Amino acid sequence: MSADSNLLQPIVFGAISLANRVVMAPLTRCRAGAGNVPTDLMVEYYRQRASTGLIISEATQIMPEGQGYPSTPGIHSAEQVAGWRKITDAVHAAGGKMVLQLWHVGRVSHSEFQPNQALPVAPSAIAIPGEGYTPSGMKKPYETPRALETAEIPGIIAAYVQGAKNSIAAGFDGVEIHGANGYLIDQFMRDGSNHRTDQYGGSLENRTRLLMEVVEAVTAAVGAERTGLRISPVQPANGMSDSNPQETFTYVVEKLNAYPLAYLHIAGMGVDQPGAAGPTFDLNSLRPLWSGKLVVNYRYDLAKAEAAIAGGYADAVAFGVPLIANPDLVARIAQDAPWNEADSSSFYGGDEHGYTDYPVLSAH
Ligand SMILES: Cc1cc2nc3c(=O)[nH]c(=O)nc-3n(C[C@H](O)[C@H](O)[C@H](O)COP(=O)(O)O)c2cc1C
């Protein structure tokens, strides 16, 4: 592949102009500092990856209750906003664009993360099987969460809005609402984790109400042209199950057309995992339903990514693990150079090792 690669063509997502169609997928790296404030090492990490058309930040909690892993950054305190500002300044100075992924983990949290050691909140009091993280990095059995009262939901939506406004104040080009991977919004959408009997549970319209209200409120606050959304129709992680994901996500994507979002991001993650809805779910069926720009993700290599764009299945491709290991992925695509392998032992937590020290192509 070379400079005439599909991936290297520019594209416009709403108010955001991308120099190319290589998107950095959101990647939790658990390296925030005290107070979950972004660090100078994080500035360097993102700066190194600024040649991608768009960087999506690691998932970032919108409120203390939304955290579920150690040392993940937040976007709810003034110190966090100031920390992110250094990152967006560095990315912009290097010619890049960046959005922040707005996150509430819901029942994936543990009381040790919660103010006053309260139980984590969720649509329903249904625990995830197995063990999750505590702030020390040790794993403990997931707790049975507390079902949110109907009257508490406007406060959650307000936290998404504040997170979005704080992101713009921190210099981001926009936000990505995290509706994927078994976190709070996804927990509401799936009938396995949502047994509510109020207007946020039961029918498809009710289960997707939180998503739609968050989309409505965030787009009203910062503009649809600066708002993206990530969904993961086939992802079974974090105890997700859904009796009819094809129906759920056909409904979601059709309804989202009412909002001229900067982009929709579909993560195919889980498609080949046990228990995934993958074998019966046709991800490509969502493309013709969506009138806006589409980003796809999950184990794309160069050939698959080029083909997805050439075939009209996607407008851009997000790369996760390849961008952990190849900060200069765009140059490697342009020069048809090989890609470094990632070391998964340094994905979560630690220092610059496996974070900012991956080799780049030498200039010639
Ligand atoms: C270390 C790591 C951290 C991740 N963190 C996030 C995250 O914060 N938000 C999210 O939506 N997905 C997250 N994901 C999923 C990735 O965005 C992506 O969907 C996944 O890695 C598959 O894409 P890939 O095959 O290009 O790596 C993470 C994946 C990995 C490996």
mmCIF file of C-alpha atoms and ligand atoms in Angstrom:
data_model
loop_
_atom_site.group_PDB
_atom_site.id
_atom_site.type_symbol
_atom_site.label_atom_id
_atom_site.label_comp_id
_atom_site.label_asym_id
_atom_site.label_seq_id
_atom_site.Cartn_x
_atom_site.Cartn_y
_atom_site.Cartn_z
ATOM 1 C CA MET A 1 0.000 0.000 0.000
ATOM 2 C CA SER A 2 1.208 3.510 -0.514
ATOM 3 C CA ALA A 3 0.289 7.154 -0.477
ATOM 4 C CA ASP A 4 -2.783 6.499 -2.642
ATOM 5 C CA SER A 5 -4.199 4.294 0.112
ATOM 6 C CA ASN A 6 -7.892 4.795 0.901
ATOM 7 C CA LEU A 7 -6.942 5.113 4.542
ATOM 8 C CA LEU A 8 -4.762 8.121 3.837
ATOM 9 C CA GLN A 9 -7.505 10.201 2.213
ATOM 10 C CA PRO A 10 -8.895 13.093 4.271
ATOM 11 C CA ILE A 11 -12.473 13.141 5.511
ATOM 12 C CA VAL A 12 -14.773 15.487 7.417
ATOM 13 C CA PHE A 13 -16.709 14.275 10.467
ATOM 14 C CA GLY A 14 -19.177 17.053 11.301
ATOM 15 C CA ALA A 15 -17.088 19.955 12.580
ATOM 16 C CA ILE A 16 -13.893 17.875 12.646
ATOM 17 C CA SER A 17 -11.593 17.634 9.607
ATOM 18 C CA LEU A 18 -9.463 14.507 9.609
ATOM 19 C CA ALA A 19 -6.206 14.403 7.659
ATOM 20 C CA ASN A 20 -6.690 10.667 7.092
ATOM 21 C CA ARG A 21 -9.067 7.811 7.909
ATOM 22 C CA VAL A 22 -6.832 6.093 10.442
ATOM 23 C CA VAL A 23 -8.567 6.569 13.794
ATOM 24 C CA MET A 24 -7.020 5.737 17.149
ATOM 25 C CA ALA A 25 -9.507 3.552 19.027
ATOM 26 C CA PRO A 26 -10.179 4.398 22.674
ATOM 27 C CA LEU A 27 -7.641 2.537 24.826
ATOM 28 C CA THR A 28 -7.712 2.406 28.613
ATOM 29 C CA ARG A 29 -4.107 2.410 29.839
ATOM 30 C CA CYS A 30 -4.575 3.033 33.601
ATOM 31 C CA ARG A 31 -1.767 5.553 33.923
ATOM 32 C CA ALA A 32 -3.501 8.671 35.271
ATOM 33 C CA GLY A 33 -1.938 10.398 38.279
ATOM 34 C CA ALA A 34 -3.275 11.379 41.691
ATOM 35 C CA GLY A 35 -6.867 12.563 41.501
ATOM 36 C CA ASN A 36 -7.168 10.682 38.181
ATOM 37 C CA VAL A 37 -5.512 13.656 36.495
ATOM 38 C CA PRO A 38 -3.768 13.094 33.124
ATOM 39 C CA THR A 39 0.029 13.112 33.444
ATOM 40 C CA ASP A 40 2.894 14.471 31.359
ATOM 41 C CA LEU A 41 3.633 10.902 30.248
ATOM 42 C CA MET A 42 0.109 10.764 28.817
ATOM 43 C CA VAL A 43 0.855 14.017 26.945
ATOM 44 C CA GLU A 44 3.809 12.312 25.277
ATOM 45 C CA TYR A 45 1.831 9.136 24.491
ATOM 46 C CA TYR A 46 -0.955 10.991 22.715
ATOM 47 C CA ARG A 47 1.437 13.440 21.017
ATOM 48 C CA GLN A 48 3.282 10.466 19.482
ATOM 49 C CA ARG A 49 0.016 9.278 17.904
ATOM 50 C CA ALA A 50 -1.156 12.662 16.545
ATOM 51 C CA SER A 51 -0.572 11.734 12.891
ATOM 52 C CA THR A 52 -3.752 9.651 12.997
ATOM 53 C CA GLY A 53 -6.742 11.455 11.513
ATOM 54 C CA LEU A 54 -8.534 11.340 14.851
ATOM 55 C CA ILE A 55 -7.534 10.210 18.329
ATOM 56 C CA ILE A 56 -10.335 8.952 20.549
ATOM 57 C CA SER A 57 -9.153 9.266 24.150
ATOM 58 C CA GLU A 58 -9.141 6.374 26.557
ATOM 59 C CA ALA A 59 -12.493 6.023 28.306
ATOM 60 C CA THR A 60 -12.774 8.846 30.841
ATOM 61 C CA GLN A 61 -15.174 8.901 33.773
ATOM 62 C CA ILE A 62 -17.711 11.713 33.833
ATOM 63 C CA MET A 63 -18.207 11.458 37.602
ATOM 64 C CA PRO A 64 -16.512 9.616 40.473
ATOM 65 C CA GLU A 65 -19.308 7.008 40.494
ATOM 66 C CA GLY A 66 -18.479 6.176 36.869
ATOM 67 C CA GLN A 67 -15.015 4.730 37.559
ATOM 68 C CA GLY A 68 -14.350 0.994 37.545
ATOM 69 C CA TYR A 69 -10.624 0.510 36.993
ATOM 70 C CA PRO A 70 -7.526 1.886 38.739
ATOM 71 C CA SER A 71 -5.929 5.129 37.538
ATOM 72 C CA THR A 72 -8.358 5.875 34.726
ATOM 73 C CA PRO A 73 -8.596 9.604 34.019
ATOM 74 C CA GLY A 74 -11.663 11.710 34.775
ATOM 75 C CA ILE A 75 -13.203 14.814 33.213
ATOM 76 C CA HIS A 76 -15.132 16.063 36.240
ATOM 77 C CA SER A 77 -12.554 18.115 38.188
ATOM 78 C CA ALA A 78 -10.754 21.359 37.295
ATOM 79 C CA GLU A 79 -7.393 19.591 37.683
ATOM 80 C CA GLN A 80 -8.442 16.898 35.220
ATOM 81 C CA VAL A 81 -9.580 19.515 32.697
ATOM 82 C CA ALA A 82 -6.213 21.291 33.056
ATOM 83 C CA GLY A 83 -4.369 17.978 32.600
ATOM 84 C CA TRP A 84 -6.320 17.155 29.446
ATOM 85 C CA ARG A 85 -5.670 20.671 28.101
ATOM 86 C CA LYS A 86 -1.947 19.874 27.951
ATOM 87 C CA ILE A 87 -2.760 16.776 25.897
ATOM 88 C CA THR A 88 -5.095 18.485 23.430
ATOM 89 C CA ASP A 89 -2.583 21.333 23.017
ATOM 90 C CA ALA A 90 0.192 18.831 22.226
ATOM 91 C CA VAL A 91 -2.000 16.878 19.789
ATOM 92 C CA HIS A 92 -3.139 20.048 18.024
ATOM 93 C CA ALA A 93 0.427 21.397 17.841
ATOM 94 C CA ALA A 94 1.374 18.142 16.093
ATOM 95 C CA GLY A 95 -1.481 18.579 13.608
ATOM 96 C CA GLY A 96 -3.891 16.049 15.119
ATOM 97 C CA LYS A 97 -7.530 16.008 16.212
ATOM 98 C CA MET A 98 -8.874 14.463 19.401
ATOM 99 C CA VAL A 99 -12.186 13.652 21.031
ATOM 100 C CA LEU A 100 -12.797 12.470 24.584
ATOM 101 C CA GLN A 101 -14.664 9.228 25.287
ATOM 102 C CA LEU A 102 -17.344 9.949 27.920
ATOM 103 C CA TRP A 103 -17.634 6.988 30.330
ATOM 104 C CA HIS A 104 -19.757 5.684 33.153
ATOM 105 C CA VAL A 105 -19.070 2.042 33.959
ATOM 106 C CA GLY A 106 -22.273 1.440 35.967
ATOM 107 C CA ARG A 107 -22.163 -2.008 37.587
ATOM 108 C CA VAL A 108 -18.605 -2.704 36.414
ATOM 109 C CA SER A 109 -17.471 -0.539 39.348
ATOM 110 C CA HIS A 110 -16.803 -1.700 42.917
ATOM 111 C CA SER A 111 -17.793 0.029 46.175
ATOM 112 C CA GLU A 112 -14.100 0.722 46.823
ATOM 113 C CA PHE A 113 -14.195 3.213 43.916
ATOM 114 C CA GLN A 114 -17.419 4.851 45.109
ATOM 115 C CA PRO A 115 -17.836 7.955 47.233
ATOM 116 C CA ASN A 116 -18.671 6.716 50.779
ATOM 117 C CA GLN A 117 -18.088 3.131 49.625
ATOM 118 C CA ALA A 118 -21.637 2.968 48.308
ATOM 119 C CA LEU A 119 -22.665 0.202 45.949
ATOM 120 C CA PRO A 120 -22.124 0.825 42.227
ATOM 121 C CA VAL A 121 -25.234 1.852 40.312
ATOM 122 C CA ALA A 122 -26.861 0.083 37.373
ATOM 123 C CA PRO A 123 -30.211 -0.243 35.629
ATOM 124 C CA SER A 124 -31.081 -3.249 37.809
ATOM 125 C CA ALA A 125 -29.687 -5.020 40.875
ATOM 126 C CA ILE A 126 -28.062 -7.776 38.814
ATOM 127 C CA ALA A 127 -24.399 -8.606 39.407
ATOM 128 C CA ILE A 128 -21.895 -9.460 36.685
ATOM 129 C CA PRO A 129 -20.611 -13.004 37.186
ATOM 130 C CA GLY A 130 -16.954 -13.213 38.144
ATOM 131 C CA GLU A 131 -14.491 -10.648 39.439
ATOM 132 C CA GLY A 132 -13.729 -7.023 38.660
ATOM 133 C CA TYR A 133 -11.060 -4.512 39.600
ATOM 134 C CA THR A 134 -10.657 -2.538 42.806
ATOM 135 C CA PRO A 135 -8.539 0.638 43.102
ATOM 136 C CA SER A 136 -5.461 -1.290 44.255
ATOM 137 C CA GLY A 137 -5.532 -3.327 41.056
ATOM 138 C CA MET A 138 -6.633 -6.428 42.978
ATOM 139 C CA LYS A 139 -9.684 -8.252 41.690
ATOM 140 C CA LYS A 140 -12.736 -8.997 43.852
ATOM 141 C CA PRO A 141 -16.120 -10.550 43.069
ATOM 142 C CA TYR A 142 -18.478 -8.117 41.381
ATOM 143 C CA GLU A 143 -21.065 -6.761 43.811
ATOM 144 C CA THR A 144 -24.781 -6.658 43.244
ATOM 145 C CA PRO A 145 -25.293 -3.042 42.157
ATOM 146 C CA ARG A 146 -28.009 -0.706 43.339
ATOM 147 C CA ALA A 147 -30.709 -0.052 40.751
ATOM 148 C CA LEU A 148 -30.872 3.650 39.912
ATOM 149 C CA GLU A 149 -34.087 5.398 40.976
ATOM 150 C CA THR A 150 -35.958 6.932 38.057
ATOM 151 C CA ALA A 151 -35.466 10.332 39.685
ATOM 152 C CA GLU A 152 -31.664 9.864 39.640
ATOM 153 C CA ILE A 153 -31.399 9.474 35.876
ATOM 154 C CA PRO A 154 -31.530 13.202 35.044
ATOM 155 C CA GLY A 155 -28.465 13.598 37.290
ATOM 156 C CA ILE A 156 -26.588 10.960 35.285
ATOM 157 C CA ILE A 157 -27.520 12.670 32.009
ATOM 158 C CA ALA A 158 -26.400 15.996 33.486
ATOM 159 C CA ALA A 159 -23.015 14.420 34.281
ATOM 160 C CA TYR A 160 -22.612 13.378 30.620
ATOM 161 C CA VAL A 161 -23.443 16.944 29.595
ATOM 162 C CA GLN A 162 -20.981 18.418 32.094
ATOM 163 C CA GLY A 163 -18.336 15.950 30.918
ATOM 164 C CA ALA A 164 -18.952 17.047 27.328
ATOM 165 C CA LYS A 165 -18.752 20.748 28.234
ATOM 166 C CA ASN A 166 -15.591 20.111 30.264
ATOM 167 C CA SER A 167 -14.108 18.294 27.268
ATOM 168 C CA ILE A 168 -14.656 21.296 25.033
ATOM 169 C CA ALA A 169 -13.191 23.515 27.788
ATOM 170 C CA ALA A 170 -10.172 21.172 27.823
ATOM 171 C CA GLY A 171 -9.633 21.804 24.110
ATOM 172 C CA PHE A 172 -11.051 18.597 22.626
ATOM 173 C CA ASP A 173 -12.495 18.762 19.115
ATOM 174 C CA GLY A 174 -15.511 16.821 20.339
ATOM 175 C CA VAL A 175 -16.663 13.873 22.398
ATOM 176 C CA GLU A 176 -17.499 10.224 21.859
ATOM 177 C CA ILE A 177 -20.347 8.888 23.990
ATOM 178 C CA HIS A 178 -19.331 5.426 25.202
ATOM 179 C CA GLY A 179 -22.394 3.312 24.494
ATOM 180 C CA ALA A 180 -20.375 0.114 24.098
ATOM 181 C CA ASN A 181 -18.681 -2.779 25.905
ATOM 182 C CA GLY A 182 -21.110 -3.471 28.733
ATOM 183 C CA TYR A 183 -20.875 -0.129 30.512
ATOM 184 C CA LEU A 184 -23.805 1.908 31.855
ATOM 185 C CA ILE A 185 -25.526 2.879 28.597
ATOM 186 C CA ASP A 186 -25.079 -0.632 27.169
ATOM 187 C CA GLN A 187 -26.370 -2.113 30.460
ATOM 188 C CA PHE A 188 -29.603 -0.193 29.945
ATOM 189 C CA MET A 189 -29.957 -1.294 26.321
ATOM 190 C CA ARG A 190 -29.700 -5.072 26.929
ATOM 191 C CA ASP A 191 -32.553 -7.078 28.362
ATOM 192 C CA GLY A 192 -30.053 -9.303 30.226
ATOM 193 C CA SER A 193 -28.962 -6.450 32.506
ATOM 194 C CA ASN A 194 -32.070 -4.240 32.403
ATOM 195 C CA HIS A 195 -35.125 -5.606 34.209
ATOM 196 C CA ARG A 196 -36.620 -2.206 35.023
ATOM 197 C CA THR A 197 -40.328 -1.583 35.022
ATOM 198 C CA ASP A 198 -40.229 2.223 34.649
ATOM 199 C CA GLN A 199 -39.851 4.174 31.390
ATOM 200 C CA TYR A 200 -36.175 3.074 31.178
ATOM 201 C CA GLY A 201 -36.904 -0.663 30.989
ATOM 202 C CA GLY A 202 -39.035 -3.211 29.169
ATOM 203 C CA SER A 203 -39.664 -2.182 25.571
ATOM 204 C CA LEU A 204 -36.867 -1.419 23.129
ATOM 205 C CA GLU A 205 -37.910 2.212 23.192
ATOM 206 C CA ASN A 206 -37.583 2.243 26.977
ATOM 207 C CA ARG A 207 -34.256 0.363 27.146
ATOM 208 C CA THR A 208 -32.684 2.738 24.630
ATOM 209 C CA ARG A 209 -34.189 5.830 26.294
ATOM 210 C CA LEU A 210 -31.064 6.564 28.368
ATOM 211 C CA LEU A 211 -28.872 6.425 25.248
ATOM 212 C CA MET A 212 -31.215 8.685 23.314
ATOM 213 C CA GLU A 213 -31.563 11.157 26.192
ATOM 214 C CA VAL A 214 -27.775 11.309 26.578
ATOM 215 C CA VAL A 215 -27.371 11.839 22.821
ATOM 216 C CA GLU A 216 -30.070 14.514 22.854
ATOM 217 C CA ALA A 217 -28.562 16.349 25.840
ATOM 218 C CA VAL A 218 -24.906 16.110 24.781
ATOM 219 C CA THR A 219 -25.622 17.199 21.203
ATOM 220 C CA ALA A 220 -27.689 20.108 22.537
ATOM 221 C CA ALA A 221 -24.757 21.123 24.760
ATOM 222 C CA VAL A 222 -21.772 20.811 22.393
ATOM 223 C CA GLY A 223 -23.327 20.252 18.961
ATOM 224 C CA ALA A 224 -24.098 17.043 17.079
ATOM 225 C CA GLU A 225 -21.257 17.971 14.720
ATOM 226 C CA ARG A 226 -18.858 17.478 17.646
ATOM 227 C CA THR A 227 -20.483 14.344 19.047
ATOM 228 C CA GLY A 228 -19.706 10.745 18.120
ATOM 229 C CA LEU A 229 -21.134 7.551 19.577
ATOM 230 C CA ARG A 230 -19.615 4.102 20.054
ATOM 231 C CA ILE A 231 -21.733 0.957 20.157
ATOM 232 C CA SER A 232 -20.725 -2.722 20.237
ATOM 233 C CA PRO A 233 -23.672 -4.864 19.151
ATOM 234 C CA VAL A 234 -21.884 -8.209 19.536
ATOM 235 C CA GLN A 235 -19.811 -7.601 22.651
ATOM 236 C CA PRO A 236 -20.547 -10.101 25.443
ATOM 237 C CA ALA A 237 -17.958 -8.741 27.918
ATOM 238 C CA ASN A 238 -18.985 -7.470 31.325
ATOM 239 C CA GLY A 239 -21.855 -9.928 31.467
ATOM 240 C CA MET A 240 -23.789 -8.491 28.536
ATOM 241 C CA SER A 241 -26.581 -10.544 27.061
ATOM 242 C CA ASP A 242 -29.435 -9.561 24.833
ATOM 243 C CA SER A 243 -32.188 -11.811 23.523
ATOM 244 C CA ASN A 244 -32.216 -10.030 20.165
ATOM 245 C CA PRO A 245 -29.195 -7.801 19.486
ATOM 246 C CA GLN A 246 -29.984 -7.508 15.765
ATOM 247 C CA GLU A 247 -33.362 -6.005 16.611
ATOM 248 C CA THR A 248 -31.892 -3.783 19.349
ATOM 249 C CA PHE A 249 -29.200 -2.277 17.157
ATOM 250 C CA THR A 250 -31.292 -1.980 14.020
ATOM 251 C CA TYR A 251 -33.667 0.101 16.130
ATOM 252 C CA VAL A 252 -30.833 2.138 17.685
ATOM 253 C CA VAL A 253 -29.128 2.973 14.393
ATOM 254 C CA GLU A 254 -32.376 3.892 12.636
ATOM 255 C CA LYS A 255 -33.376 6.154 15.505
ATOM 256 C CA LEU A 256 -29.958 7.819 15.656
ATOM 257 C CA ASN A 257 -30.459 9.180 12.147
ATOM 258 C CA ALA A 258 -32.474 11.952 13.796
ATOM 259 C CA TYR A 259 -29.145 13.297 15.099
ATOM 260 C CA PRO A 260 -26.542 14.515 12.601
ATOM 261 C CA LEU A 261 -23.689 13.076 14.668
ATOM 262 C CA ALA A 262 -20.076 13.641 13.678
ATOM 263 C CA TYR A 263 -19.796 9.858 13.370
ATOM 264 C CA LEU A 264 -21.093 6.507 14.538
ATOM 265 C CA HIS A 265 -18.432 4.056 15.693
ATOM 266 C CA ILE A 266 -19.252 0.359 15.588
ATOM 267 C CA ALA A 267 -16.902 -1.950 17.463
ATOM 268 C CA GLY A 268 -17.146 -5.510 16.252
ATOM 269 C CA MET A 269 -15.290 -6.618 19.334
ATOM 270 C CA GLY A 270 -16.630 -9.937 20.572
ATOM 271 C CA VAL A 271 -17.595 -11.195 17.174
ATOM 272 C CA ASP A 272 -15.422 -14.292 17.594
ATOM 273 C CA GLN A 273 -15.689 -14.679 21.371
ATOM 274 C CA PRO A 274 -17.704 -17.441 23.033
ATOM 275 C CA GLY A 275 -21.208 -16.244 23.796
ATOM 276 C CA ALA A 276 -21.026 -13.395 21.322
ATOM 277 C CA ALA A 277 -24.004 -12.531 19.205
ATOM 278 C CA GLY A 278 -21.578 -12.518 16.268
ATOM 279 C CA PRO A 279 -22.502 -15.584 14.275
ATOM 280 C CA THR A 280 -26.110 -14.474 14.036
ATOM 281 C CA PHE A 281 -25.392 -10.768 13.750
ATOM 282 C CA ASP A 282 -24.603 -9.086 10.473
ATOM 283 C CA LEU A 283 -22.609 -5.975 11.373
ATOM 284 C CA ASN A 284 -22.598 -4.827 7.768
ATOM 285 C CA SER A 285 -26.398 -4.718 7.874
ATOM 286 C CA LEU A 286 -26.098 -1.543 9.930
ATOM 287 C CA ARG A 287 -24.190 0.403 7.251
ATOM 288 C CA PRO A 288 -27.156 1.076 4.934
ATOM 289 C CA LEU A 289 -29.319 2.038 7.909
ATOM 290 C CA TRP A 290 -27.006 4.866 8.981
ATOM 291 C CA SER A 291 -27.044 8.103 7.022
ATOM 292 C CA GLY A 292 -23.885 9.582 8.565
ATOM 293 C CA LYS A 293 -20.177 8.819 8.733
ATOM 294 C CA LEU A 294 -19.244 5.364 9.999
ATOM 295 C CA VAL A 295 -16.108 4.212 11.806
ATOM 296 C CA VAL A 296 -15.545 0.471 12.175
ATOM 297 C CA ASN A 297 -13.172 -1.366 14.491
ATOM 298 C CA TYR A 298 -11.961 -4.752 15.620
ATOM 299 C CA ARG A 299 -8.908 -6.590 14.447
ATOM 300 C CA TYR A 300 -8.504 -4.709 11.187
ATOM 301 C CA ASP A 301 -5.241 -5.147 9.395
ATOM 302 C CA LEU A 302 -4.220 -2.994 6.465
ATOM 303 C CA ALA A 303 -5.850 -5.105 3.754
ATOM 304 C CA LYS A 304 -9.128 -5.476 5.627
ATOM 305 C CA ALA A 305 -9.207 -1.760 6.436
ATOM 306 C CA GLU A 306 -8.534 -0.730 2.830
ATOM 307 C CA ALA A 307 -11.228 -3.117 1.643
ATOM 308 C CA ALA A 308 -13.781 -1.812 4.155
ATOM 309 C CA ILE A 309 -13.378 1.720 2.833
ATOM 310 C CA ALA A 310 -13.138 0.722 -0.817
ATOM 311 C CA GLY A 311 -16.274 -1.426 -0.446
ATOM 312 C CA GLY A 312 -18.244 1.379 1.178
ATOM 313 C CA TYR A 313 -18.651 -0.479 4.498
ATOM 314 C CA ALA A 314 -16.877 2.251 6.431
ATOM 315 C CA ASP A 315 -15.648 5.818 6.113
ATOM 316 C CA ALA A 316 -12.740 5.272 8.496
ATOM 317 C CA VAL A 317 -11.207 2.459 10.524
ATOM 318 C CA ALA A 318 -10.249 2.619 14.194
ATOM 319 C CA PHE A 319 -7.172 0.668 15.267
ATOM 320 C CA GLY A 320 -6.581 -0.231 18.900
ATOM 321 C CA VAL A 321 -3.727 -2.639 19.594
ATOM 322 C CA PRO A 322 -1.877 -1.631 16.379
ATOM 323 C CA LEU A 323 -1.749 1.959 17.675
ATOM 324 C CA ILE A 324 -0.481 0.863 21.066
ATOM 325 C CA ALA A 325 2.535 -0.674 19.336
ATOM 326 C CA ASN A 326 2.897 1.690 16.348
ATOM 327 C CA PRO A 327 2.683 5.367 17.219
ATOM 328 C CA ASP A 328 3.644 6.071 13.599
ATOM 329 C CA LEU A 329 1.048 3.731 12.093
ATOM 330 C CA VAL A 330 0.122 6.327 9.457
ATOM 331 C CA ALA A 331 3.740 6.544 8.227
ATOM 332 C CA ARG A 332 3.954 2.757 8.194
ATOM 333 C CA ILE A 333 0.826 2.595 6.050
ATOM 334 C CA ALA A 334 2.204 5.247 3.691
ATOM 335 C CA GLN A 335 5.536 3.431 3.373
ATOM 336 C CA ASP A 336 4.126 -0.088 3.433
ATOM 337 C CA ALA A 337 6.378 -0.800 6.409
ATOM 338 C CA PRO A 338 5.823 -3.680 8.835
ATOM 339 C CA TRP A 339 3.895 -3.146 12.086
ATOM 340 C CA ASN A 340 5.374 -3.752 15.555
ATOM 341 C CA GLU A 341 3.699 -6.354 17.746
ATOM 342 C CA ALA A 342 2.152 -5.114 20.999
ATOM 343 C CA ASP A 343 3.196 -6.410 24.421
ATOM 344 C CA SER A 344 -0.043 -7.057 26.312
ATOM 345 C CA SER A 345 1.684 -7.220 29.702
ATOM 346 C CA SER A 346 2.091 -3.418 29.652
ATOM 347 C CA PHE A 347 -1.427 -2.546 28.436
ATOM 348 C CA TYR A 348 -2.802 -1.551 31.842
ATOM 349 C CA GLY A 349 -0.795 0.494 34.328
ATOM 350 C CA GLY A 350 2.929 1.012 34.689
ATOM 351 C CA ASP A 351 5.366 3.545 33.309
ATOM 352 C CA GLU A 352 6.712 4.480 29.893
ATOM 353 C CA HIS A 353 7.627 0.862 29.152
ATOM 354 C CA GLY A 354 5.204 -0.474 26.557
ATOM 355 C CA TYR A 355 3.574 2.953 26.471
ATOM 356 C CA THR A 356 5.793 5.651 24.972
ATOM 357 C CA ASP A 357 8.828 3.550 24.014
ATOM 358 C CA TYR A 358 7.645 1.613 20.951
ATOM 359 C CA PRO A 359 10.101 2.067 18.069
ATOM 360 C CA VAL A 360 9.199 4.347 15.176
ATOM 361 C CA LEU A 361 10.528 4.247 11.623
ATOM 362 C CA SER A 362 13.721 6.194 11.254
ATOM 363 C CA ALA A 363 13.491 9.290 9.080
ATOM 364 C CA HIS A 364 15.148 8.977 5.717
HETATM 365 C C1 LIG B 1 -5.693 -2.164 26.324
HETATM 366 C C2 LIG B 1 -7.077 -1.938 25.775
HETATM 367 C C3 LIG B 1 -7.854 -0.928 26.319
HETATM 368 C C4 LIG B 1 -9.125 -0.649 25.785
HETATM 369 N N1 LIG B 1 -9.857 0.398 26.299
HETATM 370 C C5 LIG B 1 -11.017 0.761 25.712
HETATM 371 C C6 LIG B 1 -11.707 1.937 26.124
HETATM 372 O O1 LIG B 1 -11.252 2.682 27.005
HETATM 373 N N2 LIG B 1 -12.871 2.230 25.509
HETATM 374 C C7 LIG B 1 -13.405 1.437 24.521
HETATM 375 O O2 LIG B 1 -14.477 1.754 23.987
HETATM 376 N N3 LIG B 1 -12.748 0.335 24.081
HETATM 377 C C8 LIG B 1 -11.574 -0.004 24.655
HETATM 378 N N4 LIG B 1 -10.882 -1.085 24.179
HETATM 379 C C9 LIG B 1 -11.316 -1.746 22.938
HETATM 380 C C10 LIG B 1 -10.583 -1.125 21.741
HETATM 381 O O3 LIG B 1 -11.018 0.202 21.518
HETATM 382 C C11 LIG B 1 -10.830 -1.926 20.451
HETATM 383 O O4 LIG B 1 -12.223 -2.065 20.276
HETATM 384 C C12 LIG B 1 -10.178 -3.302 20.518
HETATM 385 O O5 LIG B 1 -8.824 -3.223 20.915
HETATM 386 C C13 LIG B 1 -10.272 -4.008 19.151
HETATM 387 O O6 LIG B 1 -9.620 -3.243 18.151
HETATM 388 P P1 LIG B 1 -8.160 -3.667 17.598
HETATM 389 O O7 LIG B 1 -8.286 -5.074 17.117
HETATM 390 O O8 LIG B 1 -7.844 -2.696 16.524
HETATM 391 O O9 LIG B 1 -7.231 -3.584 18.783
HETATM 392 C C14 LIG B 1 -9.630 -1.422 24.722
HETATM 393 C C15 LIG B 1 -8.842 -2.459 24.205
HETATM 394 C C16 LIG B 1 -7.590 -2.712 24.717
HETATM 395 C C17 LIG B 1 -6.735 -3.802 24.094
#
